[in-house]
Short mmCIF file of C-alpha atoms in Angstrom, two decimals:
data_model
loop_
_atom_site.label_atom_id
_atom_site.label_comp_id
_atom_site.label_asym_id
_atom_site.label_seq_id
_atom_site.Cartn_x
_atom_site.Cartn_y
_atom_site.Cartn_z
CA UNK A 211 132.76 115.10 99.73
CA UNK A 212 130.27 112.41 98.93
CA UNK A 213 128.37 114.76 96.87
CA UNK A 214 131.58 115.35 94.59
CA UNK A 215 132.07 111.54 94.35
CA UNK A 216 128.35 111.29 93.37
CA UNK A 217 128.38 113.99 90.90
CA UNK A 218 131.57 112.55 89.27
CA UNK A 219 129.81 109.22 89.10
CA UNK A 220 126.56 110.82 87.53
CA UNK A 221 128.84 112.36 84.81
CA UNK A 222 130.89 109.45 84.02
CA UNK A 223 127.82 107.23 83.65
CA UNK A 224 126.32 109.72 81.29
CA UNK A 225 129.32 109.82 79.20
CA UNK A 226 129.52 106.02 78.92
CA UNK A 227 125.94 105.94 78.09
CA UNK A 228 126.66 108.30 75.18
CA UNK A 229 129.57 106.36 73.99
CA UNK A 230 127.64 103.13 74.15
CA UNK A 231 124.67 104.37 72.18
CA UNK A 232 126.78 105.76 69.64
CA UNK A 233 128.58 102.35 69.25
CA UNK A 234 125.15 100.77 69.05
CA UNK A 235 123.99 103.19 66.14
CA UNK A 236 127.41 102.66 64.37
CA UNK A 237 127.61 98.94 63.95
CA UNK A 238 125.99 97.01 61.44
CA UNK A 239 125.74 93.78 63.30
CA UNK A 240 122.46 92.77 65.01
CA UNK A 241 123.88 91.01 68.16
CA UNK A 242 126.50 93.61 68.65
CA UNK A 243 123.81 96.31 68.48
CA UNK A 244 121.82 94.51 71.35
CA UNK A 245 124.98 94.07 73.40
CA UNK A 246 125.88 97.75 73.09
CA UNK A 247 122.30 98.67 73.75
CA UNK A 248 122.24 96.41 77.00
CA UNK A 249 125.75 98.10 78.01
CA UNK A 250 124.14 101.73 77.40
CA UNK A 251 121.01 100.80 79.59
CA UNK A 252 123.51 99.52 82.38
CA UNK A 253 124.95 103.14 82.13
CA UNK A 254 121.49 104.77 82.18
CA UNK A 255 120.27 102.69 85.10
CA UNK A 256 123.52 103.55 87.09
CA UNK A 257 123.03 107.27 86.08
CA UNK A 258 119.45 107.08 87.57
CA UNK A 259 120.76 105.11 90.77
CA UNK A 260 123.55 107.89 91.49
CA UNK A 261 121.07 110.77 90.51
CA UNK A 262 118.50 109.37 93.09
CA UNK A 263 121.24 109.04 95.75
CA UNK A 264 122.60 112.57 95.16
CA UNK A 265 119.25 113.82 95.24
CA UNK A 266 118.42 112.66 98.73
CA UNK A 267 121.70 114.07 100.04
CA UNK A 268 121.18 117.27 98.68
CA UNK A 269 117.28 117.75 99.14
CA UNK A 270 115.63 116.48 102.17
CA UNK A 271 111.84 116.64 102.10
CA UNK A 272 109.20 114.10 101.76
CA UNK A 273 108.66 114.70 98.07
CA UNK A 274 112.25 114.26 97.39
CA UNK A 275 112.35 110.93 99.15
CA UNK A 276 109.54 109.64 96.93
CA UNK A 277 111.01 110.95 93.68
CA UNK A 278 114.49 109.97 94.61
CA UNK A 279 113.18 106.32 95.89
CA UNK A 280 111.52 106.02 92.39
CA UNK A 281 114.96 106.87 90.64
CA UNK A 282 116.81 104.47 92.76
CA UNK A 283 114.51 101.63 92.32
CA UNK A 284 114.26 102.09 88.49
CA UNK A 285 118.06 102.68 88.39
CA UNK A 286 118.57 99.45 90.30
CA UNK A 287 116.30 97.38 88.00
CA UNK A 288 117.56 98.76 84.78
CA UNK A 289 121.24 98.05 86.04
CA UNK A 290 120.32 94.44 87.32
CA UNK A 291 118.43 93.41 84.26
CA UNK A 292 120.68 94.92 81.63
CA UNK A 293 123.84 93.29 83.16
CA UNK A 294 122.34 89.86 82.63
CA UNK A 295 121.16 90.82 79.07
CA UNK A 296 124.86 92.21 78.24
CA UNK A 297 126.37 88.95 79.64
CA UNK A 298 123.90 86.85 77.61
CA UNK A 299 124.67 88.76 74.33
CA UNK A 300 128.12 88.89 75.12
CA UNK A 301 128.44 85.08 74.73
CA UNK A 302 127.54 85.59 70.96
CA UNK A 303 129.42 88.68 70.00
CA UNK A 304 132.62 86.89 68.94
CA UNK A 305 130.75 84.24 67.08
CA UNK A 306 128.83 86.81 65.12
CA UNK A 307 132.08 88.62 64.23
CA UNK A 308 133.89 85.35 62.82
CA UNK A 309 130.60 84.77 60.89
CA UNK A 310 130.39 87.99 59.20
CA UNK A 311 133.97 88.39 58.32
#
């Protein structure tokens, strides 16, 4: 059951990553580009985190623990750092939109 939940989370975070990356490439506004890039990186970090946890559950060997631990650490760092970056740029998105219209 937990494996199904993790696989669903992996698929959802990958789809959201692709969505935000597409939005990042399509927008002409620079702050909004950085904001969408940070949101995409949050989804990528979540993808790595869920993938690492799922990897530990499915395969159980010492090499798996090392590789999955690396995925979990990197995913946690990407998620934590880019949540802060997205909050920072989120403050300026509305202001940039009103200036450029």
